[in-house]
């Protein structure tokens, strides 16, 4: 297969993608195998609901699997599974993967899952997580993967919103210090939901969890994966409309309720294929490694779909950058499997650097196959950028994107036209994204001035087609802030060379170790404690994880609590309700929280003080400046 784009420079490609999206994206669509090729790129008749390739029909799993087998790649590795926590490695060829996906698609069909039905996947980083995703794609079902670090109530919220027919899970995941059993989480979640899925299918791990027995959950049967497959016929690829949903992926918003980002089939296949060739410069047959988790968007796009769409080999890594067993883990994987590129979060690089500042582990391995280190998930700070560049000797490329966009908004296009790298910048807007910097009134700002990063509509193909079952929230969250634009929720600027700088969220979403979390959902949990009158959780700078959540609570009048005991109770509650991934550990009792006269807590001001910012803007609408004065020394301590 080949890339069908004929633009030879970045500038030409970007200009054409904006001035003539039909021409540009129909050409790009030529790299995908269609059942009915599209004749139109984008249908903009119902803004802000844009539909990509509205008359095209395809099957995403066919494009990821059958097509490559037919083209002679059957014996090539599709996945290399490398588990640093169990020591297992396994190579799955394209033919084998196709067979597994057909078989599991058949099992889902036998459970009554069909076109448009939802399947929730709650799995650790094992190949069957990807098999389950591709099996859904094969039969036109819509998967929704829930990250294993989320606790039962978060799983329940997602089950109730997506209303799946089937939940696919595993006996558990393996963290460096402990095994994480999933059955109690799934059983507890099913006890909390209003919706009852018909079946839970379990991908067993007998070597790690030999004695797990299925729990009893009223109305839901539990079946072993192998048994489900044995009792059903393999399923072929079902033609779906390009505009049909491929998946829902929940992500944190500013409120406690996550947003169900909906991805289509056609725009997604075209955009990811284009990005593998032009952004990441990866060709069929090359080994590519994204060290993330299938529970996050990076895992969806660049562990599973992107590499398979172009016939590359994708490494599925179960482990951490450090501690499994040491800071050389990533370099071992690259050397052992011949990866040409690694895609990870800056936090992972910082964690490695902390343990191995001299890069001694790097020197122990043969990394000659590695061409590029890609980073995303949070800003790649210049210091980390410098360390990685110096120690790896390869370009280190930041790329900025979000669950909502599904692929980079800004990057250095290594395949199309590599550009000089400026530390601290993810380089330039990717073709398809007409990125602007706006002030709060929606006026465009000149080069160098910081404001709100917004994308003129329509956005590129592959970006969210909506929020699951909630058009109103789609509009109010993203489309109504600036007329005619998608509001990214990120602030930043574009310099006079056109380089983008992303400086952080403008809302109450925080980013902890590359994981997007909502301070609002943590506040909601804390507020249920009987002694707590009100609470604010803010994200403060953290050297390793980028940010970490810190809580400030006001007790109900007359309540007297031991601060340490209360902290431990609140930490346990957040862990129980949201999950270990929230990493909520710091909480302080305060006399009051600074608010505006209309009662809004001044979280941004608190965050600025906590981060040690010099020019803190205190809104003139502050109700009682003395409350903020009293809190300031405590906030400063959290830095
Ligand atoms: N299932 C269950 N629990 C999980 C989990 C999962 N899939 N992932 C994380 N957790 C738990 C951890 O065990 C930890 O629990 P603890 O409080 O009992 O120790 C907690 O959630 C926080 O985990 P983590 O954020 O991984 O922190 P850490 O201190 O264990 O490790 C790093 C620090 C930097 C090594 C780690 O955060 C990391 O690898 N970051 C890169 C993240 C990444 O790739 N993000 C993808 C976005 S692109
Ligand atoms: P998520 O939806 O989990 O991918 O998180 C998206 C958010 O992470 C963005 O809105 C940014 O705030 C942040 N982010 C991701 N990648 C980058 C990057 N390269 N530079 C700066 N911020 C980033």
XYZ file of C-alpha atoms and ligand atoms in Angstrom:
710
model
C 0.000 0.000 0.000
C 1.060 3.590 -0.378
C 0.144 7.042 0.730
C -1.976 8.744 -1.900
C -1.101 12.333 -0.984
C 0.693 14.285 -3.673
C 1.467 17.477 -1.717
C 5.189 17.644 -1.309
C 5.584 20.409 1.227
C 3.974 21.140 4.530
C 2.906 24.628 3.478
C 1.200 23.369 0.335
C -0.537 20.514 2.150
C -1.784 22.735 4.955
C -3.042 25.429 2.596
C -4.873 22.955 0.369
C -6.414 21.092 3.308
C -8.017 24.344 4.460
C -8.880 26.020 1.139
C -10.056 22.878 -0.623
C -10.749 20.168 1.952
C -12.707 18.112 -0.596
C -9.759 17.833 -2.959
C -7.199 17.265 -0.221
C -9.059 14.680 1.826
C -10.587 12.776 -1.082
C -7.073 12.293 -2.334
C -5.961 11.142 1.124
C -8.968 8.805 1.213
C -7.386 6.921 -1.682
C -5.068 5.214 0.822
C -8.061 3.474 2.431
C -9.851 0.463 0.964
C -13.535 1.390 0.533
C -16.515 -0.787 -0.228
C -18.151 2.325 -1.702
C -15.565 5.059 -2.295
C -16.742 8.490 -1.157
C -17.449 11.231 -3.668
C -17.680 14.025 -1.079
C -15.181 14.722 1.689
C -17.169 16.788 4.152
C -20.857 17.438 4.582
C -21.227 20.806 6.303
C -24.980 21.154 5.893
C -25.664 21.011 9.643
C -22.885 22.928 11.415
C -21.342 22.346 13.885
C -22.101 18.684 13.108
C -19.741 17.974 10.211
C -19.823 14.547 8.604
C -16.809 13.145 6.763
C -17.080 11.027 3.610
C -20.886 10.906 3.965
C -21.496 8.570 1.006
C -18.543 6.238 1.659
C -18.824 2.705 3.055
C -15.998 0.633 4.498
C -14.999 -1.656 7.321
C -12.223 -0.529 9.646
C -11.166 -4.028 10.727
C -10.943 -5.072 7.067
C -8.574 -2.157 6.496
C -6.518 -3.121 9.552
C -6.342 -6.864 8.823
C -7.837 -8.658 5.803
C -6.414 -6.155 3.382
C -2.844 -6.736 4.538
C -3.246 -10.513 4.518
C -4.598 -10.291 0.951
C -1.613 -8.137 0.019
C 0.852 -10.752 1.311
C 1.567 -9.528 4.837
C -0.068 -12.513 6.540
C 3.185 -13.731 8.087
C 4.352 -10.308 9.217
C 3.931 -9.454 12.893
C 0.917 -7.260 13.526
C 1.488 -7.103 17.273
C 4.471 -7.875 19.446
C 3.283 -8.243 23.022
C 6.006 -7.576 25.577
C 5.031 -7.799 29.209
C 7.673 -6.423 31.524
C 5.485 -7.341 34.490
C 5.110 -11.056 33.666
C 8.125 -11.644 31.426
C 5.876 -12.925 28.612
C 6.447 -12.030 24.967
C 4.316 -13.087 22.016
C 4.295 -12.273 18.325
C 0.923 -12.245 16.576
C 1.054 -12.176 12.786
C -1.530 -10.442 10.652
C -3.045 -13.833 9.705
C -3.240 -14.900 13.331
C -4.707 -11.602 14.410
C -7.311 -11.781 11.675
C -8.253 -15.267 12.831
C -8.567 -14.133 16.454
C -10.616 -11.080 15.525
C -12.961 -13.074 13.262
C -13.443 -15.603 16.035
C -14.168 -13.049 18.734
C -16.414 -11.053 16.410
C -18.355 -14.297 16.010
C -18.609 -14.674 19.783
C -19.960 -11.135 20.111
C -22.473 -11.805 17.340
C -23.618 -14.915 19.179
C -24.264 -12.720 22.226
C -26.609 -10.647 20.077
C -24.190 -7.779 19.423
C -24.808 -6.218 16.033
C -24.323 -3.033 14.059
C -24.518 0.023 16.323
C -24.614 -1.954 19.596
C -22.111 -0.983 22.267
C -19.463 -3.119 23.974
C -17.523 -1.887 27.004
C -13.946 -3.157 27.224
C -12.263 -3.007 30.651
C -8.906 -4.661 30.154
C -5.235 -4.489 31.037
C -2.570 -4.123 28.329
C -2.876 -7.557 26.773
C -3.390 -8.291 23.063
C -6.966 -9.445 23.604
C -7.922 -5.870 24.496
C -7.031 -4.897 20.921
C -8.662 -8.058 19.536
C -11.911 -7.080 21.265
C -11.731 -3.568 19.801
C -11.120 -4.850 16.277
C -13.860 -7.468 16.657
C -16.352 -4.715 17.443
C -15.174 -2.767 14.399
C -15.638 -5.901 12.305
C -19.340 -6.233 13.042
C -20.127 -2.518 13.132
C -20.469 -2.491 16.920
C -19.230 0.492 18.926
C -16.576 -0.149 21.543
C -15.919 1.897 24.606
C -12.673 1.073 26.372
C -12.411 2.031 30.035
C -8.894 2.468 31.469
C -8.052 -0.190 34.071
C -6.953 2.419 36.626
C -10.528 3.677 37.016
C -12.558 2.350 39.938
C -16.008 0.722 39.864
C -18.123 3.920 40.075
C -16.335 5.402 37.042
C -16.870 2.153 35.148
C -20.531 2.243 36.167
C -20.981 5.813 34.878
C -19.611 4.738 31.495
C -21.748 1.570 31.367
C -24.861 3.598 32.129
C -24.070 6.142 29.464
C -23.034 3.743 26.690
C -25.575 1.001 27.593
C -23.503 -1.917 26.260
C -24.892 -5.358 25.431
C -21.601 -6.941 26.502
C -18.703 -6.068 28.794
C -15.336 -7.635 27.932
C -12.915 -7.902 30.806
C -10.027 -9.812 32.346
C -9.363 -11.282 35.788
C -6.975 -8.427 36.347
C -4.075 -6.167 35.610
C -0.578 -6.161 37.016
C 0.960 -3.060 38.542
C 4.617 -3.132 39.625
C 3.732 -3.476 43.288
C 0.493 -5.414 43.160
C -2.047 -7.359 41.142
C -5.271 -5.481 40.457
C -8.247 -7.876 40.374
C -10.939 -6.658 37.981
C -13.842 -8.993 38.823
C -14.738 -7.197 42.083
C -14.668 -3.876 40.185
C -16.922 -5.139 37.397
C -19.305 -6.804 39.857
C -19.463 -3.654 41.970
C -20.017 -1.511 38.884
C -22.860 -3.749 37.716
C -24.399 -3.378 41.171
C -24.358 0.404 40.744
C -25.691 0.707 37.187
C -29.261 1.162 36.029
C -28.337 -0.559 32.764
C -27.723 -4.327 32.823
C -25.494 -5.732 30.058
C -26.544 -9.220 28.959
C -23.088 -10.732 29.203
C -19.594 -10.345 30.547
C -16.914 -12.133 28.507
C -13.663 -12.829 30.319
C -10.264 -13.074 28.650
C -8.635 -15.322 31.255
C -5.050 -15.011 32.536
C -4.624 -18.439 34.144
C -0.877 -17.955 34.648
C -1.430 -14.771 36.656
C -4.898 -15.224 38.133
C -5.343 -19.016 38.351
C -8.084 -19.178 40.951
C -10.466 -16.453 39.906
C -14.099 -17.558 39.794
C -16.827 -15.525 38.136
C -18.948 -13.430 40.486
C -22.755 -13.584 40.515
C -24.363 -10.529 38.953
C -28.156 -10.592 38.498
C -29.233 -10.421 34.848
C -25.703 -10.754 33.454
C -24.084 -14.051 32.487
C -20.314 -14.507 32.685
C -18.547 -16.523 29.985
C -14.945 -17.404 29.329
C -13.526 -15.938 26.073
C -12.369 -19.327 24.732
C -15.730 -20.934 25.416
C -17.571 -18.047 23.788
C -15.358 -18.378 20.705
C -15.652 -22.167 20.572
C -19.429 -22.003 20.440
C -19.710 -19.523 17.563
C -18.816 -19.041 13.898
C -16.150 -16.552 12.732
C -17.612 -13.261 11.516
C -16.748 -11.399 8.331
C -16.396 -7.625 8.006
C -19.736 -5.811 7.925
C -19.964 -2.783 5.597
C -20.694 0.360 7.599
C -21.245 3.982 6.668
C -18.146 6.140 7.001
C -20.203 8.254 9.378
C -21.181 5.339 11.653
C -19.511 5.408 15.064
C -16.473 3.207 15.569
C -16.014 3.957 19.230
C -16.917 6.067 22.210
C -14.081 7.110 24.482
C -14.919 8.861 27.711
C -12.707 11.712 28.793
C -12.688 14.135 31.692
C -14.599 17.344 31.366
C -14.870 20.132 33.887
C -17.822 18.518 35.657
C -17.890 15.137 37.384
C -19.539 13.482 34.369
C -17.130 12.339 31.677
C -17.757 13.204 28.054
C -18.352 10.370 25.596
C -16.270 11.388 22.587
C -17.633 9.706 19.435
C -15.290 8.715 16.609
C -16.577 7.795 13.155
C -15.208 5.031 10.895
C -14.324 6.793 7.656
C -12.768 10.061 8.783
C -10.829 8.133 11.417
C -9.386 5.622 8.939
C -8.367 8.360 6.506
C -6.867 10.670 9.142
C -4.904 7.983 10.958
C -3.568 6.503 7.744
C -2.495 9.954 6.597
C -0.872 10.660 9.960
C 1.170 7.441 10.004
C 2.703 8.308 6.644
C 3.000 12.055 6.904
C 3.232 12.940 10.594
C 5.087 9.937 11.988
C 6.835 8.800 8.806
C 6.065 5.120 9.391
C 5.893 2.703 6.475
C 4.310 -0.745 6.103
C 6.436 -3.436 7.725
C 8.198 -1.090 10.162
C 8.070 -1.651 13.902
C 6.346 1.112 15.823
C 5.912 1.421 19.542
C 3.453 3.519 21.493
C 3.987 3.109 25.232
C 0.559 4.121 26.422
C -2.572 2.163 27.324
C -5.528 1.199 25.168
C -7.684 3.004 27.739
C -6.443 6.364 26.448
C -6.856 7.964 23.043
C -3.142 7.632 22.303
C -3.548 3.890 22.727
C -6.617 3.738 20.473
C -4.997 5.697 17.681
C -1.379 4.634 17.850
C -1.225 1.234 19.536
C -4.145 -0.254 17.635
C -5.644 1.534 14.646
C -2.900 3.739 13.147
C -0.132 1.138 12.866
C -2.488 -1.598 11.666
C -4.102 0.656 9.062
C -0.724 1.074 7.367
C 0.452 -2.532 7.812
C 3.129 -1.737 10.392
C 4.024 -3.854 13.431
C 2.817 -2.431 16.732
C 4.329 -3.247 20.114
C 1.887 -3.799 22.974
C 3.865 -3.154 26.161
C 2.560 -4.087 29.580
C 4.785 -2.327 32.091
C 6.151 1.003 33.182
C 9.119 3.122 32.137
C 10.778 2.553 35.513
C 10.522 -0.182 38.112
C 9.720 -2.989 35.649
C 12.474 -3.723 36.422
C 14.547 -0.574 35.877
C 15.013 2.634 33.909
C 16.352 0.652 30.942
C 12.984 -1.034 30.255
C 12.066 1.187 27.289
C 15.494 0.877 25.688
C 15.404 -2.911 26.072
C 12.088 -3.092 24.232
C 13.326 -0.899 21.384
C 16.526 -2.916 21.007
C 14.871 -6.322 21.305
C 12.115 -5.651 18.797
C 13.860 -3.208 16.464
C 11.423 -0.332 16.940
C 11.876 2.590 14.566
C 10.050 5.038 16.806
C 8.784 5.344 20.346
C 5.733 7.391 21.256
C 5.324 8.133 24.959
C 4.355 10.779 27.501
C 6.947 13.300 28.749
C 6.264 12.024 32.278
C 7.718 8.680 31.306
C 10.882 10.393 30.050
C 11.110 12.422 33.263
C 10.697 9.242 35.325
C 13.543 7.586 33.403
C 15.741 10.655 33.679
C 15.166 10.843 37.437
C 16.518 7.317 37.872
C 19.170 7.476 35.188
C 20.224 11.109 34.780
C 23.438 10.198 32.943
C 21.610 7.990 30.435
C 23.741 4.969 31.353
C 20.890 2.581 30.576
C 20.514 4.112 27.120
C 24.144 3.335 26.375
C 23.641 -0.339 27.291
C 21.310 -1.025 24.361
C 21.602 -0.989 20.598
C 19.097 1.672 19.598
C 20.290 1.959 16.003
C 16.833 1.206 14.578
C 15.262 4.120 16.406
C 14.680 7.216 14.267
C 12.413 9.378 16.404
C 11.028 9.838 19.890
C 7.489 11.242 19.811
C 5.916 12.715 22.917
C 2.327 13.729 23.669
C -0.225 13.820 26.432
C 1.166 16.915 28.124
C 3.582 19.683 27.219
C 7.100 18.450 26.534
C 9.049 20.866 28.698
C 12.296 22.184 27.147
C 14.452 20.641 29.861
C 13.140 17.132 29.276
C 13.332 17.759 25.543
C 16.997 18.680 25.816
C 17.865 15.668 27.970
C 16.146 13.226 25.617
C 17.701 14.775 22.505
C 21.190 14.740 23.965
C 20.986 11.221 25.313
C 19.158 9.528 22.453
C 20.732 11.409 19.576
C 17.458 11.276 17.609
C 14.928 14.030 16.926
C 12.494 14.369 19.838
C 9.134 15.460 18.519
C 6.333 16.882 20.624
C 2.817 16.608 19.284
C -0.267 18.242 20.710
C -3.695 16.688 20.608
C -6.684 15.600 22.648
C -9.104 12.723 23.027
C -11.528 14.863 21.057
C -9.296 15.253 18.011
C -7.943 11.677 18.015
C -4.755 12.668 16.190
C -2.357 15.603 16.315
C -3.499 19.205 15.996
C 0.129 20.346 15.926
C 3.229 18.373 15.125
C 6.454 18.230 13.209
C 5.550 16.295 10.078
C 8.412 13.804 9.936
C 7.016 11.959 6.925
C 5.911 14.918 4.822
C 8.530 17.566 5.554
C 10.596 17.473 8.728
C 11.001 20.977 10.134
C 13.513 22.454 12.573
C 12.532 21.606 16.132
C 12.060 24.346 18.726
C 12.064 23.037 22.281
C 8.769 23.836 24.021
C 6.760 23.851 20.791
C 4.915 20.979 19.080
C 5.854 22.794 15.817
C 3.064 23.665 13.364
C -0.666 23.076 12.851
C -1.209 19.763 11.067
C -3.074 19.847 7.718
C -6.811 19.831 8.378
C -6.521 22.113 11.412
C -7.044 25.838 10.911
C -5.661 26.858 14.290
C -6.113 30.384 15.646
C -5.365 32.215 18.891
C -8.375 34.158 20.159
C -8.909 36.537 23.047
C -11.835 35.932 25.376
C -14.113 37.936 23.070
C -13.220 35.793 20.053
C -10.910 38.317 18.338
C -7.841 36.825 16.713
C -4.575 37.733 18.401
C -1.336 38.571 16.587
C 1.728 36.322 16.564
C 3.352 35.908 19.948
C 0.305 36.888 22.014
C -1.107 34.275 24.322
C -4.807 33.462 24.239
C -7.271 30.630 23.661
C -6.308 28.035 21.085
C -9.315 27.476 18.834
C -9.810 25.603 15.564
C -11.925 27.014 12.765
C -14.689 24.668 11.664
C -14.762 22.229 10.097
C -11.995 20.459 11.926
C -9.995 17.717 10.259
C -11.476 14.283 9.522
C -11.108 11.831 12.397
C -11.967 14.439 15.027
C -14.996 13.870 17.231
C -18.305 13.703 15.394
C -20.150 14.505 18.628
C -20.643 13.452 22.229
C -22.530 10.210 22.755
C -26.236 10.919 23.075
C -25.631 14.535 24.015
C -25.678 17.079 21.184
C -26.367 19.893 23.622
C -23.234 19.228 25.647
C -21.210 18.919 22.441
C -22.288 22.410 21.475
C -22.015 23.974 24.921
C -18.617 22.421 25.699
C -16.807 23.091 22.454
C -18.780 24.973 19.850
C -20.528 27.835 21.588
C -17.490 29.470 23.190
C -16.315 31.075 19.922
C -18.717 31.248 17.014
C -17.525 29.081 14.110
C -14.670 27.536 16.102
C -13.957 24.455 18.184
C -12.559 25.593 21.527
C -9.675 23.331 22.553
C -9.699 24.327 26.238
C -5.962 24.937 25.924
C -4.201 28.271 26.066
C -1.099 29.249 24.126
C 0.304 31.246 21.262
C 1.722 30.973 17.746
C 5.078 32.657 17.091
C 6.060 34.637 14.008
C 7.406 31.455 12.331
C 4.014 29.792 12.743
C 5.197 27.544 15.597
C 2.537 26.667 18.154
C 3.131 26.866 21.923
C 0.607 25.122 24.178
C 0.858 26.456 27.710
C -1.888 24.563 29.573
C -5.612 24.195 30.089
C -7.809 27.215 30.537
C -10.409 25.145 32.414
C -10.453 22.824 35.429
C -9.151 19.799 33.581
C -5.747 18.711 34.877
C -3.080 16.476 33.456
C -1.396 14.081 35.883
C 1.339 11.854 34.427
C -0.178 12.315 30.968
C -3.591 11.279 32.321
C -6.414 13.732 31.867
C -8.459 14.130 35.031
C -11.256 16.351 36.239
C -10.791 18.311 39.455
C -14.586 18.687 39.438
C -15.098 14.949 39.841
C -12.635 14.864 42.757
C -14.429 17.791 44.393
C -17.736 15.982 43.959
C -16.365 12.940 45.803
C -14.832 14.994 48.630
C -18.027 16.977 49.087
C -19.865 13.781 50.065
C -17.734 13.425 53.233
C -20.020 14.203 56.208
C -17.582 16.702 57.736
C -16.931 18.685 54.563
C -18.871 21.867 53.788
C -17.111 22.672 50.544
C -13.956 21.828 48.660
C -11.714 22.990 45.853
C -9.252 20.744 44.054
C -6.613 22.366 41.910
C -3.773 20.997 39.832
C -0.382 22.226 40.998
C 2.951 21.805 39.254
C 4.711 18.518 39.898
C 8.258 17.853 38.790
C 7.624 14.261 37.749
C 3.954 14.099 36.800
C 3.514 17.578 35.316
C 0.631 18.293 37.662
C -0.851 16.723 40.764
C -4.213 17.350 42.405
C -4.282 19.161 45.751
C -7.484 19.587 47.745
C -8.546 22.424 50.055
C -11.550 21.694 52.240
C -13.694 23.784 54.530
C -15.320 21.877 57.394
C -18.961 22.197 58.351
C -19.412 24.533 61.256
C -18.756 22.817 64.598
C -16.821 19.954 62.980
C -13.432 19.271 64.532
C -11.273 16.676 62.800
C -7.722 15.462 63.041
C -6.265 16.822 59.772
C -4.224 13.702 59.027
C -7.135 11.344 59.664
C -9.415 13.459 57.504
C -6.836 13.568 54.735
C -6.500 9.780 54.808
C -10.299 9.386 54.649
C -10.612 11.741 51.688
C -7.706 10.120 49.848
C -9.319 6.707 50.334
C -12.676 8.028 49.088
C -11.196 9.445 45.891
C -9.305 6.212 45.276
C -12.456 4.169 45.848
C -14.724 6.363 43.728
C -12.444 7.477 40.892
C -9.467 5.152 41.057
C -5.793 4.953 41.915
C -5.005 6.838 38.712
C -6.351 10.068 40.278
C -3.199 10.133 42.443
C -5.023 12.281 44.974
C -2.754 12.467 48.032
C -2.637 16.044 49.350
C -5.482 17.700 51.155
C -5.530 20.596 53.604
C -8.264 21.975 55.870
C -8.725 25.723 55.392
C -10.951 28.367 56.960
C -12.497 29.532 53.718
C -12.229 29.411 49.921
C -11.860 32.567 47.837
C -14.959 33.226 45.740
C -16.485 35.754 43.437
C -19.583 37.599 44.634
C -21.659 35.154 42.575
C -20.139 32.249 44.548
C -17.683 30.850 41.992
C -14.506 29.515 43.615
C -11.413 31.261 42.236
C -9.587 28.075 41.271
C -7.480 29.726 38.606
C -6.196 32.347 41.045
C -5.468 29.614 43.595
C -3.599 27.604 40.969
C -1.515 30.589 39.921
C -0.493 31.303 43.516
C 0.291 27.632 44.165
C 2.471 27.523 41.034
C 4.434 30.519 42.320
C 3.325 32.760 39.460
C 4.355 36.394 39.948
C 1.592 38.309 38.120
C -1.502 36.702 39.649
C -4.733 38.269 38.479
C -7.254 38.540 41.285
C -10.688 39.221 39.754
C -12.278 42.491 40.854
C -15.418 40.499 41.645
C -13.726 38.748 44.577
C -16.115 38.601 47.506
C -13.687 38.850 50.423
C -9.989 39.427 49.631
C -9.079 38.539 53.252
C -10.009 34.886 52.585
C -7.502 34.729 49.746
C -4.857 36.480 51.846
C -5.310 33.891 54.580
C -5.026 31.026 52.083
C -2.006 32.346 50.187
C 0.741 31.005 52.506
C -0.834 27.526 52.404
C -1.077 27.618 48.623
C 2.565 28.643 48.355
C 3.565 25.623 50.453
C 2.069 23.235 47.907
C 4.566 24.293 45.223
N -4.733 -0.345 36.516
C -4.778 -0.210 37.854
N -4.102 0.745 38.531
C -3.345 1.572 37.798
C -3.245 1.485 36.406
C -3.982 0.474 35.759
N -3.968 0.320 34.449
N -2.415 2.457 35.975
C -2.003 3.129 37.045
N -2.553 2.583 38.155
C -2.324 2.986 39.547
C -0.880 2.796 39.941
O -0.610 1.494 40.395
C -0.721 3.818 41.044
O -1.289 3.271 42.207
P -0.649 3.517 43.656
O -1.189 4.844 44.071
O -1.205 2.393 44.462
O 0.830 3.475 43.517
C -1.635 4.971 40.595
O -2.574 4.370 39.690
C -0.904 6.068 39.866
O -0.255 5.469 38.763
P 0.792 6.169 37.803
O 0.225 7.437 37.290
O 1.212 5.173 36.800
O 1.959 6.596 38.778
P 3.210 5.808 39.273
O 3.770 6.648 40.366
O 2.881 4.389 39.543
O 4.215 5.850 38.012
C 5.088 6.961 36.060
C 4.757 7.084 37.544
C 5.641 8.270 35.569
C 6.090 5.852 35.871
C 3.797 6.637 35.286
O 2.835 7.604 35.599
C 3.924 6.560 33.793
O 4.369 5.583 33.233
N 3.456 7.600 33.097
C 3.328 7.635 31.674
C 1.858 7.716 31.439
C 1.411 7.449 30.061
O 2.005 6.723 29.297
N 0.291 8.047 29.771
C -0.397 7.807 28.548
C -0.951 9.041 27.986
S -0.212 9.339 26.420
P -6.199 13.871 26.445
O -7.567 14.166 25.967
O -6.169 12.932 27.591
O -5.300 13.440 25.321
O -5.606 15.220 27.002
C -5.579 16.328 26.166
C -4.945 17.483 26.852
O -3.601 17.148 27.212
C -4.826 18.681 25.956
O -5.993 19.466 25.941
C -3.639 19.397 26.551
O -4.015 20.156 27.668
C -2.759 18.265 27.001
N -1.766 17.931 25.982
C -1.705 16.824 25.232
N -0.604 16.832 24.446
C 0.032 17.999 24.683
C 1.230 18.619 24.175
N 1.985 18.005 23.281
N 1.551 19.840 24.639
C 0.791 20.464 25.561
N -0.331 19.922 26.088
C -0.715 18.706 25.667
